Coordinates of N, CA and C in Angstrom, one line a residue:
M665 N -11.2 14.4 2.4 CA -10.2 14.0 4.1 C -10.0 15.1 4.8
S666 N -10.2 15.1 5.7 CA -9.8 15.4 7.3 C -8.4 16.6 7.3
N667 N -8.7 16.7 8.2 CA -7.1 17.9 7.9 C -6.2 16.7 8.1
M668 N -5.3 15.1 7.8 CA -4.6 14.6 7.6 C -3.8 15.4 6.6
K669 N -2.3 14.9 7.6 CA -1.1 15.9 6.9 C -1.2 14.7 5.3
A670 N -0.4 14.4 4.5 CA -0.5 14.0 3.5 C 0.6 13.5 3.0
S671 N 1.9 12.8 2.8 CA 3.1 13.0 2.1 C 3.9 11.7 2.3
P672 N 4.5 11.7 1.4 CA 5.2 10.6 0.6 C 6.1 9.4 2.2
V673 N 5.7 8.1 2.4 CA 6.4 7.5 3.3 C 7.9 7.0 2.7
P674 N 9.2 6.7 3.4 CA 10.3 6.3 2.7 C 10.2 5.4 1.5
K675 N 11.2 5.4 0.6 CA 11.3 4.5 -0.1 C 11.4 4.0 0.3
V676 N 10.5 1.8 -0.2 CA 10.1 0.8 0.3 C 11.6 0.1 0.5
E677 N 11.8 -0.4 0.3 CA 13.2 -2.1 0.3 C 12.7 -3.0 0.8
P678 N 12.9 -3.7 -0.8 CA 12.8 -5.2 -0.9 C 12.5 -6.0 0.7
C679 N 11.4 -5.9 0.9 CA 11.0 -6.7 2.3 C 11.4 -8.1 2.7
C680 N 11.8 -9.3 1.3 CA 12.3 -10.0 2.1 C 12.9 -10.7 0.7
P681 N 13.9 -12.3 1.0 CA 14.1 -12.9 -0.2 C 12.9 -13.7 -0.7
P682 N 12.3 -14.9 -1.5 CA 11.9 -15.6 -1.9 C 11.4 -16.2 -0.4
L683 N 10.4 -16.6 0.0 CA 10.1 -17.6 1.4 C 10.7 -19.3 0.9
T684 N 10.9 -19.5 -0.4 CA 11.7 -20.4 -0.5 C 13.1 -20.6 -0.2
E685 N 13.7 -19.9 -0.7 CA 14.9 -19.2 -0.4 C 15.6 -20.0 0.3
R686 N 15.6 -18.9 1.9 CA 16.4 -18.9 3.0 C 15.6 -19.2 4.0
P687 N 16.1 -19.1 5.4 CA 14.5 -18.3 6.4 C 14.4 -17.0 6.6
L688 N 13.1 -16.3 7.4 CA 13.4 -15.8 6.9 C 13.9 -14.7 8.6
T689 N 14.4 -13.5 8.4 CA 15.1 -13.3 9.9 C 14.3 -12.0 10.3
A690 N 14.2 -11.9 11.8 CA 13.0 -11.3 12.5 C 12.3 -10.3 12.1
E691 N 13.9 -9.2 11.7 CA 13.4 -7.9 10.7 C 12.8 -7.9 9.9
E692 N 13.3 -9.1 8.2 CA 12.4 -9.3 7.1 C 10.5 -9.9 7.5
A693 N 10.9 -10.5 8.8 CA 9.3 -11.4 8.9 C 8.7 -10.1 8.9
E694 N 8.5 -8.6 10.4 CA 8.5 -7.8 10.4 C 7.1 -7.3 9.3
R695 N 8.5 -6.7 8.7 CA 8.4 -5.9 7.7 C 7.1 -6.7 6.9
T696 N 7.3 -8.1 6.1 CA 6.8 -8.6 5.1 C 5.0 -8.9 5.5
A697 N 5.0 -9.2 7.1 CA 4.0 -9.2 8.3 C 3.3 -8.2 7.9
A698 N 3.7 -6.8 7.6 CA 3.0 -5.9 8.1 C 2.1 -5.9 7.0
M699 N 3.0 -5.6 5.6 CA 2.3 -5.5 4.7 C 1.4 -6.5 4.2
F700 N 0.8 -7.6 4.7 CA 0.3 -8.9 4.0 C -0.9 -8.2 5.1
K701 N -0.3 -8.4 6.2 CA -1.8 -7.6 7.6 C -2.6 -6.6 7.7
A702 N -1.8 -5.9 6.4 CA -2.5 -3.9 6.3 C -3.3 -5.1 4.5
L703 N -2.7 -5.5 3.1 CA -3.4 -6.2 3.0 C -4.8 -7.2 2.9
G704 N -4.7 -7.8 4.1 CA -5.9 -9.4 5.6 C -6.8 -8.6 5.2
D705 N -7.4 -7.1 4.9 CA -8.4 -7.1 5.4 C -9.2 -6.0 3.6
P706 N -10.2 -6.6 3.5 CA -10.7 -7.1 2.0 C -10.9 -5.2 1.5
V707 N -11.4 -4.6 2.6 CA -11.4 -3.5 2.4 C -10.6 -3.3 1.7
R708 N -9.3 -2.5 2.1 CA -8.1 -2.8 1.7 C -7.2 -2.9 1.1
L709 N -7.4 -4.6 0.3 CA -6.8 -4.9 -0.5 C -7.1 -4.2 -1.6
R710 N -8.9 -4.3 -1.9 CA -9.8 -3.7 -2.8 C -8.9 -2.4 -2.9
L711 N -8.9 -1.3 -2.0 CA -8.7 0.2 -2.4 C -7.4 0.1 -3.5
F712 N -5.5 -0.8 -2.5 CA -4.6 -1.3 -3.0 C -4.5 -1.5 -4.7
S713 N -6.0 -2.6 -5.1 CA -5.9 -3.0 -5.8 C -6.5 -1.4 -7.3
L714 N -7.1 -1.2 -6.5 CA -8.0 0.5 -6.6 C -7.1 1.3 -7.5
V715 N -5.7 1.2 -7.3 CA -5.1 2.3 -7.2 C -3.8 1.7 -7.6
A716 N -3.8 0.5 -7.8 CA -2.7 -0.8 -8.3 C -3.1 -0.3 -9.4
S717 N -4.1 -0.8 -10.6 CA -4.8 -0.7 -11.3 C -4.9 1.4 -12.0
H718 N -5.2 1.6 -11.2 CA -5.9 2.9 -12.0 C -4.2 3.7 -13.4
D719 N -5.5 3.9 -14.5 CA -4.6 4.1 -14.9 C -3.5 5.4 -14.3
G720 N -1.9 5.6 -14.5 CA -1.5 6.1 -15.1 C -0.2 5.3 -13.0
G721 N -1.0 4.5 -12.6 CA -0.6 3.9 -11.5 C -1.1 4.5 -10.4
E722 N -1.3 5.8 -10.0 CA -1.9 6.8 -9.2 C -3.0 7.0 -9.4
A723 N -4.1 7.5 -8.4 CA -5.7 7.1 -8.2 C -5.5 8.9 -7.3
C724 N -6.9 10.2 -7.4 CA -7.2 10.4 -6.7 C -7.9 9.9 -5.7
V725 N -8.5 10.1 -3.9 CA -9.0 10.0 -3.3 C -11.0 9.5 -4.0
C726 N -11.1 10.5 -5.0 CA -12.3 10.6 -6.0 C -12.6 9.3 -6.6
D727 N -11.7 9.0 -7.1 CA -11.7 8.3 -8.2 C -11.9 7.0 -7.0
I728 N -11.3 6.4 -5.5 CA -11.5 5.1 -5.4 C -12.3 5.2 -4.3
S729 N -13.2 6.4 -4.1 CA -13.5 6.0 -2.8 C -15.1 5.2 -2.5
D730 N -15.5 4.5 -3.9 CA -16.5 3.9 -3.7 C -15.8 2.3 -3.6
V731 N -16.1 2.1 -2.2 CA -15.5 0.5 -2.0 C -16.8 0.1 -1.4
G732 N -17.9 0.9 -0.3 CA -19.2 0.4 -0.4 C -18.9 0.3 1.7
V733 N -17.7 1.5 1.8 CA -18.1 2.0 3.6 C -17.6 3.2 2.8
S734 N -18.5 4.0 4.1 CA -17.9 5.6 4.5 C -16.3 6.2 4.6
Q735 N -16.9 7.3 4.1 CA -15.4 8.7 3.6 C -14.2 8.3 4.5
P736 N -15.0 8.2 6.0 CA -14.2 8.7 6.7 C -13.5 7.3 7.2
T737 N -14.2 6.0 6.6 CA -13.2 4.8 6.5 C -12.0 4.5 5.8
V738 N -13.0 5.0 4.7 CA -11.8 5.0 3.2 C -11.0 5.4 4.1
S739 N -10.9 6.5 4.7 CA -9.4 7.5 5.0 C -8.6 6.1 6.0
H740 N -9.0 5.9 6.7 CA -8.4 5.0 7.6 C -7.8 3.9 6.9
H741 N -8.3 2.9 5.6 CA -7.6 2.2 5.6 C -7.0 2.5 4.2
L742 N -6.6 3.7 4.4 CA -5.9 4.6 3.4 C -4.7 4.5 4.6
K743 N -5.0 4.5 5.2 CA -4.0 5.3 6.3 C -3.1 3.7 6.6
K744 N -3.7 3.3 6.3 CA -3.1 2.2 7.3 C -2.3 1.2 6.1
L745 N -2.4 1.6 5.1 CA -1.8 0.8 3.5 C -0.6 1.8 3.6
R746 N -1.1 2.9 4.2 CA 0.4 3.9 4.0 C 1.4 3.5 5.0
E747 N 1.0 3.0 6.4 CA 1.4 2.8 6.8 C 2.0 1.3 6.9
A748 N 1.9 1.0 6.2 CA 2.5 -0.3 5.5 C 3.5 -0.1 5.1
G749 N 4.2 0.7 4.3 CA 4.7 1.0 3.6 C 4.3 0.7 1.7
L750 N 2.5 0.5 1.9 CA 2.8 0.1 0.3 C 2.2 0.9 -0.6
L751 N 1.0 1.8 0.1 CA 1.1 3.4 -0.8 C 1.7 4.5 -0.4
T752 N 2.3 5.3 -1.1 CA 2.6 7.0 -0.9 C 1.1 7.5 -1.3
S753 N 1.4 9.0 -1.2 CA 0.3 9.8 -0.7 C 1.1 11.3 -1.1
E754 N 0.0 12.0 -2.1 CA 0.5 13.5 -2.1 C -1.2 14.5 -2.6
R755 N -0.9 15.4 -1.5 CA -2.4 16.5 -1.7 C -1.5 17.3 -3.0
R756 N -2.0 17.6 -3.4 CA -2.9 18.5 -4.2 C -3.7 19.5 -4.5
G757 N -4.4 21.0 -3.7 CA -5.2 21.1 -3.3 C -6.0 20.3 -2.2
T758 N -7.3 20.2 -3.2 CA -8.2 19.8 -1.7 C -7.9 18.4 -2.5
W759 N -7.1 17.3 -2.8 CA -7.5 16.1 -3.1 C -6.3 15.7 -3.0
V760 N -6.6 14.2 -2.7 CA -5.4 13.6 -2.4 C -5.1 12.6 -3.3
Y761 N -4.1 12.1 -3.9 CA -3.6 11.2 -4.4 C -2.0 10.3 -4.5
Y762 N -3.0 8.9 -4.4 CA -2.5 7.6 -4.2 C -1.5 7.0 -4.7
R763 N -0.3 6.7 -5.2 CA 0.9 5.1 -5.3 C 0.9 4.4 -5.1
V764 N 1.1 3.1 -6.0 CA 1.8 1.8 -5.2 C 2.9 2.1 -6.1
D765 N 4.0 2.6 -5.6 CA 5.8 2.4 -6.4 C 5.5 0.9 -6.3
P766 N 6.7 1.1 -7.9 CA 6.7 -0.7 -8.3 C 7.5 -1.5 -7.7
S767 N 8.5 -1.1 -7.6 CA 9.0 -1.7 -5.7 C 8.1 -2.6 -5.3
V768 N 7.2 -1.7 -4.6 CA 6.4 -2.9 -3.6 C 5.7 -3.9 -4.4
L769 N 5.0 -4.1 -5.8 CA 4.4 -4.6 -5.9 C 5.6 -6.1 -6.4
A770 N 7.0 -6.0 -6.8 CA 7.9 -6.9 -6.7 C 8.3 -6.9 -5.8
A771 N 8.2 -6.1 -5.1 CA 9.0 -7.0 -3.3 C 8.0 -7.8 -3.0
L772 N 6.5 -7.9 -2.7 CA 5.5 -8.7 -2.5 C 5.7 -9.8 -3.3
G773 N 5.3 -9.8 -4.8 CA 5.7 -11.0 -5.9 C 7.0 -12.1 -5.4
R774 N 8.3 -10.7 -5.7 CA 9.8 -11.9 -5.1 C 9.9 -12.7 -4.1
S775 N 8.2 -12.4 -2.9 CA 8.4 -13.0 -1.9 C 7.8 -14.1 -1.6
L776 N 6.9 -14.1 -2.4 CA 6.1 -15.4 -2.7 C 6.5 -16.3 -3.7
A777 N 7.5 -15.9 -4.4 CA 8.3 -16.6 -5.6 C 8.5 -17.9 -5.4
S778 N 8.8 -19.0 -5.7 CA 9.4 -19.9 -5.7 C 11.2 -19.2 -6.1
A779 N 12.4 -20.5 -5.4 CA 13.4 -19.7 -5.8 C 14.2 -19.9 -6.9
E780 N 13.2 -21.3 -7.4 CA 14.1 -21.3 -9.0 C 13.7 -20.8 -10.4
T781 N 12.6 -20.2 -10.1 CA 12.1 -19.4 -11.2 C 12.6 -17.8 -10.9

């Protein structure tokens, strides 16, 4: 990785209620759109899935870099996922470890769930 400082992003709060429950506020829509926009790229979605499904819920960048793009591009996409609040990262020695907070997955799932379920 370059000279990127890997630090955890703030704890992600639930993005919004189920879309069928009530109209979103402007702030909820902004927060939710940023998450879905970050996941709208196939490479980012694949990286997010690799981290989320990795043993222990965290993955070293060395374990998830083989997604068909160059290492600088992987770093760019991981940065976008961190900025959207979908991943946190921690530097350990020369490697960076990425983690998906379970609350992020729950919030994304809740936003698409029916209010009746």
